[in-house]
Amino acid sequence: MPPSDIVKQNVAAHWGRRAAHFDADFGHSIRTPEERAAWDRVFALTLVGREGLRALDVGCGTGFLSLELAARGHRVTGIDFAPEMLALAQEKAGAAGAAIQFEEADAENLPFVPASFDLVITRHVLWTLPHPEAAIGEWIRVLRPGGRLAVIDGHSLVAPGEEQSFSARRSAEYAPISDQLPFLKGKPQEDIEALLRAKGLVAVGGDPLADVIMAQNQRAAAEGEELHPRRRYVVWGDVPPAST
């Protein structure tokens, strides 16, 4: 269902407007051998050899994570509430021959029963949410005992007023609602790790994605672009196993 409140309507409108050109932005695709090697390491680190997972990609956009997981043999569902993004994700999945289920849904109110998935993964979604901490609780709700939550995110190092003019955070859709997005500028890796522990997850860990950042910077330099400094990371934690 389409989002009902103005904050989520604005968020959906922004990403719907950007869908057609989303994959051309840095960080939204893999185009170089260095980027491929870096992302392969991230998935190996995050999945730690787990196979045949029932995986949920929250805020899937045009399907970056969904397609990577499907290519590794996992059964994937991707959700987003920008239908334009979902249409492109479905098109890409069809071209790749990937059997991914895409649904229009709200990241803060998932349409799934508890314990539906082995993995919930999300990338650069927390900052877009009006209730990010509650959303994490919702993502954990749909995980099975022993299941893993993985959050790929970032923390801006750019001072206020110095962001790119084309930044989503300064867009016509986000400007009126920015004060209602608690994680608008991102959070440090250690804050997200602490939040996952506070939500009851165990085996919490993280990685600063230094190789991803380096690969993206190398590509940017080769293409004559300059990326503003940012911290990137992946953080993960597991639902405690069922007691016996």
PDB file of C-alpha atoms in Angstrom:
ATOM      1  CA  MET A   1       0.000   0.000   0.000  1.00  0.00           C
ATOM      2  CA  PRO A   2       1.223   3.552  -0.647  1.00  0.00           C
ATOM      3  CA  PRO A   3       2.493   5.369   2.459  1.00  0.00           C
ATOM      4  CA  SER A   4      -0.176   7.389   4.232  1.00  0.00           C
ATOM      5  CA  ASP A   5       1.750  10.142   6.046  1.00  0.00           C
ATOM      6  CA  ILE A   6       3.422  13.134   4.445  1.00  0.00           C
ATOM      7  CA  VAL A   7       6.972  12.165   5.467  1.00  0.00           C
ATOM      8  CA  LYS A   8       6.778   8.798   3.766  1.00  0.00           C
ATOM      9  CA  GLN A   9       4.940  10.252   0.787  1.00  0.00           C
ATOM     10  CA  ASN A  10       7.822  12.677   0.267  1.00  0.00           C
ATOM     11  CA  VAL A  11      10.421   9.932   0.643  1.00  0.00           C
ATOM     12  CA  ALA A  12       8.625   7.700  -1.857  1.00  0.00           C
ATOM     13  CA  ALA A  13       8.219  10.613  -4.290  1.00  0.00           C
ATOM     14  CA  HIS A  14      11.924  11.472  -4.132  1.00  0.00           C
ATOM     15  CA  TRP A  15      13.167   7.969  -4.868  1.00  0.00           C
ATOM     16  CA  GLY A  16      10.507   7.428  -7.483  1.00  0.00           C
ATOM     17  CA  ARG A  17      11.705  10.567  -9.250  1.00  0.00           C
ATOM     18  CA  ARG A  18      15.317   9.394  -9.148  1.00  0.00           C
ATOM     19  CA  ALA A  19      14.693   5.782 -10.126  1.00  0.00           C
ATOM     20  CA  ALA A  20      15.499   6.097 -13.823  1.00  0.00           C
ATOM     21  CA  HIS A  21      19.015   7.412 -13.142  1.00  0.00           C
ATOM     22  CA  PHE A  22      19.644   5.779  -9.756  1.00  0.00           C
ATOM     23  CA  ASP A  23      22.070   3.116 -10.968  1.00  0.00           C
ATOM     24  CA  ALA A  24      24.298   5.739 -12.590  1.00  0.00           C
ATOM     25  CA  ASP A  25      25.144   7.282  -9.191  1.00  0.00           C
ATOM     26  CA  PHE A  26      28.343   6.218  -7.467  1.00  0.00           C
ATOM     27  CA  GLY A  27      27.867   3.405  -5.000  1.00  0.00           C
ATOM     28  CA  HIS A  28      24.703   2.114  -6.640  1.00  0.00           C
ATOM     29  CA  SER A  29      26.378  -0.283  -9.054  1.00  0.00           C
ATOM     30  CA  ILE A  30      29.523  -2.336  -9.594  1.00  0.00           C
ATOM     31  CA  ARG A  31      31.527  -1.355 -12.652  1.00  0.00           C
ATOM     32  CA  THR A  32      35.188  -2.083 -11.951  1.00  0.00           C
ATOM     33  CA  PRO A  33      37.139  -5.213 -10.902  1.00  0.00           C
ATOM     34  CA  GLU A  34      38.132  -3.410  -7.707  1.00  0.00           C
ATOM     35  CA  GLU A  35      34.499  -2.697  -6.820  1.00  0.00           C
ATOM     36  CA  ARG A  36      33.588  -6.316  -7.575  1.00  0.00           C
ATOM     37  CA  ALA A  37      36.343  -7.679  -5.341  1.00  0.00           C
ATOM     38  CA  ALA A  38      35.388  -5.324  -2.523  1.00  0.00           C
ATOM     39  CA  TRP A  39      31.699  -6.204  -2.621  1.00  0.00           C
ATOM     40  CA  ASP A  40      32.445  -9.930  -2.877  1.00  0.00           C
ATOM     41  CA  ARG A  41      34.405  -9.577   0.359  1.00  0.00           C
ATOM     42  CA  VAL A  42      31.522  -7.726   2.009  1.00  0.00           C
ATOM     43  CA  PHE A  43      29.038 -10.459   1.150  1.00  0.00           C
ATOM     44  CA  ALA A  44      31.432 -13.209   2.263  1.00  0.00           C
ATOM     45  CA  LEU A  45      32.011 -11.387   5.548  1.00  0.00           C
ATOM     46  CA  THR A  46      28.322 -10.744   6.141  1.00  0.00           C
ATOM     47  CA  LEU A  47      26.969 -14.154   5.153  1.00  0.00           C
ATOM     48  CA  VAL A  48      29.824 -16.197   6.711  1.00  0.00           C
ATOM     49  CA  GLY A  49      29.183 -19.241   4.554  1.00  0.00           C
ATOM     50  CA  ARG A  50      25.436 -19.418   5.170  1.00  0.00           C
ATOM     51  CA  GLU A  51      23.712 -21.004   2.197  1.00  0.00           C
ATOM     52  CA  GLY A  52      20.167 -21.174   0.861  1.00  0.00           C
ATOM     53  CA  LEU A  53      18.922 -18.317   3.002  1.00  0.00           C
ATOM     54  CA  ARG A  54      15.435 -16.874   2.897  1.00  0.00           C
ATOM     55  CA  ALA A  55      16.506 -13.245   2.600  1.00  0.00           C
ATOM     56  CA  LEU A  56      14.658  -9.929   2.815  1.00  0.00           C
ATOM     57  CA  ASP A  57      16.138  -6.818   1.191  1.00  0.00           C
ATOM     58  CA  VAL A  58      14.512  -3.827   2.908  1.00  0.00           C
ATOM     59  CA  GLY A  59      14.380  -0.686   0.793  1.00  0.00           C
ATOM     60  CA  CYS A  60      15.659  -2.644  -2.182  1.00  0.00           C
ATOM     61  CA  GLY A  61      15.601   0.225  -4.672  1.00  0.00           C
ATOM     62  CA  THR A  62      16.548  -1.058  -8.101  1.00  0.00           C
ATOM     63  CA  GLY A  63      17.642  -4.386  -6.655  1.00  0.00           C
ATOM     64  CA  PHE A  64      21.398  -4.131  -6.023  1.00  0.00           C
ATOM     65  CA  LEU A  65      21.461  -6.321  -2.908  1.00  0.00           C
ATOM     66  CA  SER A  66      18.613  -8.538  -4.091  1.00  0.00           C
ATOM     67  CA  LEU A  67      20.422  -9.450  -7.299  1.00  0.00           C
ATOM     68  CA  GLU A  68      23.727 -10.052  -5.504  1.00  0.00           C
ATOM     69  CA  LEU A  69      22.029 -12.382  -3.016  1.00  0.00           C
ATOM     70  CA  ALA A  70      20.081 -14.242  -5.695  1.00  0.00           C
ATOM     71  CA  ALA A  71      23.288 -14.769  -7.668  1.00  0.00           C
ATOM     72  CA  ARG A  72      24.677 -16.487  -4.575  1.00  0.00           C
ATOM     73  CA  GLY A  73      21.791 -18.931  -4.445  1.00  0.00           C
ATOM     74  CA  HIS A  74      19.591 -17.315  -1.808  1.00  0.00           C
ATOM     75  CA  ARG A  75      15.795 -16.960  -2.013  1.00  0.00           C
ATOM     76  CA  VAL A  76      15.164 -13.250  -1.993  1.00  0.00           C
ATOM     77  CA  THR A  77      12.272 -10.908  -1.352  1.00  0.00           C
ATOM     78  CA  GLY A  78      12.826  -7.197  -1.959  1.00  0.00           C
ATOM     79  CA  ILE A  79      10.553  -4.472  -0.643  1.00  0.00           C
ATOM     80  CA  ASP A  80      10.357  -0.758  -1.369  1.00  0.00           C
ATOM     81  CA  PHE A  81       7.544   1.786  -1.448  1.00  0.00           C
ATOM     82  CA  ALA A  82       8.695   3.561  -4.588  1.00  0.00           C
ATOM     83  CA  PRO A  83       6.935   1.630  -7.383  1.00  0.00           C
ATOM     84  CA  GLU A  84       9.274   3.141  -9.978  1.00  0.00           C
ATOM     85  CA  MET A  85      12.227   1.539  -8.201  1.00  0.00           C
ATOM     86  CA  LEU A  86      10.460  -1.800  -7.981  1.00  0.00           C
ATOM     87  CA  ALA A  87       9.654  -1.777 -11.686  1.00  0.00           C
ATOM     88  CA  LEU A  88      13.330  -1.353 -12.543  1.00  0.00           C
ATOM     89  CA  ALA A  89      14.350  -4.016 -10.019  1.00  0.00           C
ATOM     90  CA  GLN A  90      11.872  -6.461 -11.551  1.00  0.00           C
ATOM     91  CA  GLU A  91      13.157  -5.662 -15.026  1.00  0.00           C
ATOM     92  CA  LYS A  92      16.761  -6.268 -13.972  1.00  0.00           C
ATOM     93  CA  ALA A  93      15.845  -9.517 -12.229  1.00  0.00           C
ATOM     94  CA  GLY A  94      14.072 -10.714 -15.354  1.00  0.00           C
ATOM     95  CA  ALA A  95      17.096  -9.910 -17.508  1.00  0.00           C
ATOM     96  CA  ALA A  96      19.316 -11.822 -15.066  1.00  0.00           C
ATOM     97  CA  GLY A  97      16.956 -14.793 -14.861  1.00  0.00           C
ATOM     98  CA  ALA A  98      16.674 -14.284 -11.093  1.00  0.00           C
ATOM     99  CA  ALA A  99      13.504 -15.443  -9.342  1.00  0.00           C
ATOM    100  CA  ILE A 100      13.208 -12.560  -6.872  1.00  0.00           C
ATOM    101  CA  GLN A 101       9.906 -11.548  -5.307  1.00  0.00           C
ATOM    102  CA  PHE A 102       9.474  -7.773  -5.220  1.00  0.00           C
ATOM    103  CA  GLU A 103       6.710  -6.124  -3.198  1.00  0.00           C
ATOM    104  CA  GLU A 104       5.605  -2.578  -2.477  1.00  0.00           C
ATOM    105  CA  ALA A 105       5.792  -2.244   1.296  1.00  0.00           C
ATOM    106  CA  ASP A 106       6.795   0.042   4.157  1.00  0.00           C
ATOM    107  CA  ALA A 107      10.184  -0.654   5.766  1.00  0.00           C
ATOM    108  CA  GLU A 108       8.753   0.290   9.162  1.00  0.00           C
ATOM    109  CA  ASN A 109       5.681  -1.954   8.873  1.00  0.00           C
ATOM    110  CA  LEU A 110       6.575  -5.191   7.148  1.00  0.00           C
ATOM    111  CA  PRO A 111       3.758  -7.373   5.745  1.00  0.00           C
ATOM    112  CA  PHE A 112       5.327 -10.611   6.989  1.00  0.00           C
ATOM    113  CA  VAL A 113       4.646 -12.873   9.934  1.00  0.00           C
ATOM    114  CA  PRO A 114       7.288 -13.277  12.628  1.00  0.00           C
ATOM    115  CA  ALA A 115      10.247 -15.569  11.948  1.00  0.00           C
ATOM    116  CA  SER A 116       9.833 -15.462   8.145  1.00  0.00           C
ATOM    117  CA  PHE A 117      13.463 -14.904   7.155  1.00  0.00           C
ATOM    118  CA  ASP A 118      17.007 -16.090   7.823  1.00  0.00           C
ATOM    119  CA  LEU A 119      18.529 -12.778   6.738  1.00  0.00           C
ATOM    120  CA  VAL A 120      17.305  -9.198   6.667  1.00  0.00           C
ATOM    121  CA  ILE A 121      19.657  -6.833   4.884  1.00  0.00           C
ATOM    122  CA  THR A 122      19.391  -3.147   4.092  1.00  0.00           C
ATOM    123  CA  ARG A 123      21.593  -0.493   2.513  1.00  0.00           C
ATOM    124  CA  HIS A 124      21.427   3.276   3.125  1.00  0.00           C
ATOM    125  CA  VAL A 125      17.842   3.099   4.361  1.00  0.00           C
ATOM    126  CA  LEU A 126      17.974   4.088   8.041  1.00  0.00           C
ATOM    127  CA  TRP A 127      18.524   7.789   7.315  1.00  0.00           C
ATOM    128  CA  THR A 128      15.334   7.924   5.236  1.00  0.00           C
ATOM    129  CA  LEU A 129      13.082   6.671   8.039  1.00  0.00           C
ATOM    130  CA  PRO A 130      11.082   8.717  10.545  1.00  0.00           C
ATOM    131  CA  HIS A 131      11.310   5.896  13.109  1.00  0.00           C
ATOM    132  CA  PRO A 132      14.658   4.149  12.470  1.00  0.00           C
ATOM    133  CA  GLU A 133      14.998   2.472  15.859  1.00  0.00           C
ATOM    134  CA  ALA A 134      11.473   1.072  15.655  1.00  0.00           C
ATOM    135  CA  ALA A 135      12.237  -0.098  12.121  1.00  0.00           C
ATOM    136  CA  ILE A 136      15.176  -2.135  13.391  1.00  0.00           C
ATOM    137  CA  GLY A 137      12.845  -3.803  15.868  1.00  0.00           C
ATOM    138  CA  GLU A 138      10.475  -4.605  13.024  1.00  0.00           C
ATOM    139  CA  TRP A 139      13.292  -6.127  10.956  1.00  0.00           C
ATOM    140  CA  ILE A 140      14.299  -8.284  13.897  1.00  0.00           C
ATOM    141  CA  ARG A 141      10.676  -9.373  14.363  1.00  0.00           C
ATOM    142  CA  VAL A 142      10.634 -11.153  11.008  1.00  0.00           C
ATOM    143  CA  LEU A 143      13.917 -12.990  11.623  1.00  0.00           C
ATOM    144  CA  ARG A 144      14.037 -16.592  12.722  1.00  0.00           C
ATOM    145  CA  PRO A 145      16.086 -17.669  15.764  1.00  0.00           C
ATOM    146  CA  GLY A 146      19.696 -17.607  14.651  1.00  0.00           C
ATOM    147  CA  GLY A 147      18.831 -15.269  11.781  1.00  0.00           C
ATOM    148  CA  ARG A 148      21.002 -12.295  10.916  1.00  0.00           C
ATOM    149  CA  LEU A 149      20.331  -8.597  10.447  1.00  0.00           C
ATOM    150  CA  ALA A 150      22.902  -6.778   8.290  1.00  0.00           C
ATOM    151  CA  VAL A 151      22.863  -2.994   7.938  1.00  0.00           C
ATOM    152  CA  ILE A 152      25.014  -1.276   5.323  1.00  0.00           C
ATOM    153  CA  ASP A 153      25.099   2.418   6.061  1.00  0.00           C
ATOM    154  CA  GLY A 154      27.231   5.509   6.352  1.00  0.00           C
ATOM    155  CA  HIS A 155      28.031   8.641   8.318  1.00  0.00           C
ATOM    156  CA  SER A 156      28.529  11.957   6.572  1.00  0.00           C
ATOM    157  CA  LEU A 157      31.811  13.778   7.150  1.00  0.00           C
ATOM    158  CA  VAL A 158      30.656  16.852   5.246  1.00  0.00           C
ATOM    159  CA  ALA A 159      29.860  19.897   7.342  1.00  0.00           C
ATOM    160  CA  PRO A 160      26.331  21.316   7.155  1.00  0.00           C
ATOM    161  CA  GLY A 161      25.933  23.541   4.113  1.00  0.00           C
ATOM    162  CA  GLU A 162      28.799  21.868   2.243  1.00  0.00           C
ATOM    163  CA  GLU A 163      26.849  18.964   0.819  1.00  0.00           C
ATOM    164  CA  GLN A 164      26.442  18.546  -2.894  1.00  0.00           C
ATOM    165  CA  SER A 165      23.597  20.619  -4.301  1.00  0.00           C
ATOM    166  CA  PHE A 166      22.148  17.408  -5.727  1.00  0.00           C
ATOM    167  CA  SER A 167      22.206  15.608  -2.386  1.00  0.00           C
ATOM    168  CA  ALA A 168      18.961  13.849  -1.540  1.00  0.00           C
ATOM    169  CA  ARG A 169      19.023  15.542   1.853  1.00  0.00           C
ATOM    170  CA  ARG A 170      18.743  18.956   0.178  1.00  0.00           C
ATOM    171  CA  SER A 171      16.113  17.957  -2.351  1.00  0.00           C
ATOM    172  CA  ALA A 172      12.671  19.507  -2.648  1.00  0.00           C
ATOM    173  CA  GLU A 173      11.134  16.386  -1.129  1.00  0.00           C
ATOM    174  CA  TYR A 174      13.487  16.038   1.837  1.00  0.00           C
ATOM    175  CA  ALA A 175      13.946  19.674   2.834  1.00  0.00           C
ATOM    176  CA  PRO A 176      10.439  20.023   4.375  1.00  0.00           C
ATOM    177  CA  ILE A 177      10.739  16.781   6.357  1.00  0.00           C
ATOM    178  CA  SER A 178      14.407  16.744   7.387  1.00  0.00           C
ATOM    179  CA  ASP A 179      13.622  17.588  11.007  1.00  0.00           C
ATOM    180  CA  GLN A 180      11.490  14.443  11.216  1.00  0.00           C
ATOM    181  CA  LEU A 181      14.300  12.075  10.177  1.00  0.00           C
ATOM    182  CA  PRO A 182      16.427  11.330  13.281  1.00  0.00           C
ATOM    183  CA  PHE A 183      19.247   9.636  11.355  1.00  0.00           C
ATOM    184  CA  LEU A 184      19.322  12.187   8.509  1.00  0.00           C
ATOM    185  CA  LYS A 185      23.124  12.599   8.550  1.00  0.00           C
ATOM    186  CA  GLY A 186      23.769   8.962   9.317  1.00  0.00           C
ATOM    187  CA  LYS A 187      25.208   7.506  12.508  1.00  0.00           C
ATOM    188  CA  PRO A 188      28.703   6.262  13.364  1.00  0.00           C
ATOM    189  CA  GLN A 189      29.311   2.536  13.056  1.00  0.00           C
ATOM    190  CA  GLU A 190      29.692   2.121  16.814  1.00  0.00           C
ATOM    191  CA  ASP A 191      26.274   3.702  17.405  1.00  0.00           C
ATOM    192  CA  ILE A 192      24.550   1.180  15.131  1.00  0.00           C
ATOM    193  CA  GLU A 193      26.439  -1.693  16.745  1.00  0.00           C
ATOM    194  CA  ALA A 194      25.292  -0.470  20.170  1.00  0.00           C
ATOM    195  CA  LEU A 195      21.718  -0.164  18.907  1.00  0.00           C
ATOM    196  CA  LEU A 196      21.699  -3.762  17.639  1.00  0.00           C
ATOM    197  CA  ARG A 197      22.967  -4.962  21.019  1.00  0.00           C
ATOM    198  CA  ALA A 198      20.291  -2.900  22.777  1.00  0.00           C
ATOM    199  CA  LYS A 199      17.697  -4.620  20.578  1.00  0.00           C
ATOM    200  CA  GLY A 200      18.857  -8.008  21.857  1.00  0.00           C
ATOM    201  CA  LEU A 201      21.042  -9.189  18.998  1.00  0.00           C
ATOM    202  CA  VAL A 202      24.173 -11.208  19.701  1.00  0.00           C
ATOM    203  CA  ALA A 203      27.474 -11.749  17.869  1.00  0.00           C
ATOM    204  CA  VAL A 204      27.303  -8.106  16.821  1.00  0.00           C
ATOM    205  CA  GLY A 205      30.161  -6.986  14.594  1.00  0.00           C
ATOM    206  CA  GLY A 206      31.038  -4.583  11.843  1.00  0.00           C
ATOM    207  CA  ASP A 207      33.465  -3.584   9.126  1.00  0.00           C
ATOM    208  CA  PRO A 208      34.347  -0.091   7.825  1.00  0.00           C
ATOM    209  CA  LEU A 209      34.257  -1.062   4.118  1.00  0.00           C
ATOM    210  CA  ALA A 210      37.625   0.570   3.460  1.00  0.00           C
ATOM    211  CA  ASP A 211      38.076  -1.408   0.250  1.00  0.00           C
ATOM    212  CA  VAL A 212      34.648  -0.390  -1.060  1.00  0.00           C
ATOM    213  CA  ILE A 213      35.431   3.262  -0.377  1.00  0.00           C
ATOM    214  CA  MET A 214      38.833   2.986  -2.052  1.00  0.00           C
ATOM    215  CA  ALA A 215      37.394   1.252  -5.108  1.00  0.00           C
ATOM    216  CA  GLN A 216      34.668   3.876  -5.476  1.00  0.00           C
ATOM    217  CA  ASN A 217      37.189   6.700  -5.091  1.00  0.00           C
ATOM    218  CA  GLN A 218      39.434   5.119  -7.731  1.00  0.00           C
ATOM    219  CA  ARG A 219      36.528   4.847 -10.125  1.00  0.00           C
ATOM    220  CA  ALA A 220      35.474   8.425  -9.404  1.00  0.00           C
ATOM    221  CA  ALA A 221      38.983   9.721 -10.095  1.00  0.00           C
ATOM    222  CA  ALA A 222      39.150   7.766 -13.358  1.00  0.00           C
ATOM    223  CA  GLU A 223      35.833   9.285 -14.428  1.00  0.00           C
ATOM    224  CA  GLY A 224      36.781  12.810 -13.402  1.00  0.00           C
ATOM    225  CA  GLU A 225      34.451  12.939 -10.407  1.00  0.00           C
ATOM    226  CA  GLU A 226      35.140  13.874  -6.792  1.00  0.00           C
ATOM    227  CA  LEU A 227      33.333  12.078  -3.987  1.00  0.00           C
ATOM    228  CA  HIS A 228      32.799  13.911  -0.725  1.00  0.00           C
ATOM    229  CA  PRO A 229      34.308  12.132   2.300  1.00  0.00           C
ATOM    230  CA  ARG A 230      32.052   9.639   4.017  1.00  0.00           C
ATOM    231  CA  ARG A 231      32.353   6.806   6.432  1.00  0.00           C
ATOM    232  CA  ARG A 232      30.775   3.589   5.201  1.00  0.00           C
ATOM    233  CA  TYR A 233      30.256   0.377   7.111  1.00  0.00           C
ATOM    234  CA  VAL A 234      28.363  -2.838   7.437  1.00  0.00           C
ATOM    235  CA  VAL A 235      27.101  -3.872  10.857  1.00  0.00           C
ATOM    236  CA  TRP A 236      25.508  -7.204  11.674  1.00  0.00           C
ATOM    237  CA  GLY A 237      23.969  -9.071  14.582  1.00  0.00           C
ATOM    238  CA  ASP A 238      22.157 -12.353  15.121  1.00  0.00           C
ATOM    239  CA  VAL A 239      18.871 -13.239  16.775  1.00  0.00           C
ATOM    240  CA  PRO A 240      19.704 -15.533  19.701  1.00  0.00           C
ATOM    241  CA  PRO A 241      19.140 -19.205  18.817  1.00  0.00           C
ATOM    242  CA  ALA A 242      16.045 -20.900  20.167  1.00  0.00           C
ATOM    243  CA  SER A 243      16.586 -22.461  23.574  1.00  0.00           C
ATOM    244  CA  THR A 244      16.433 -26.244  23.720  1.00  0.00           C
TER     245      THR A 244
END
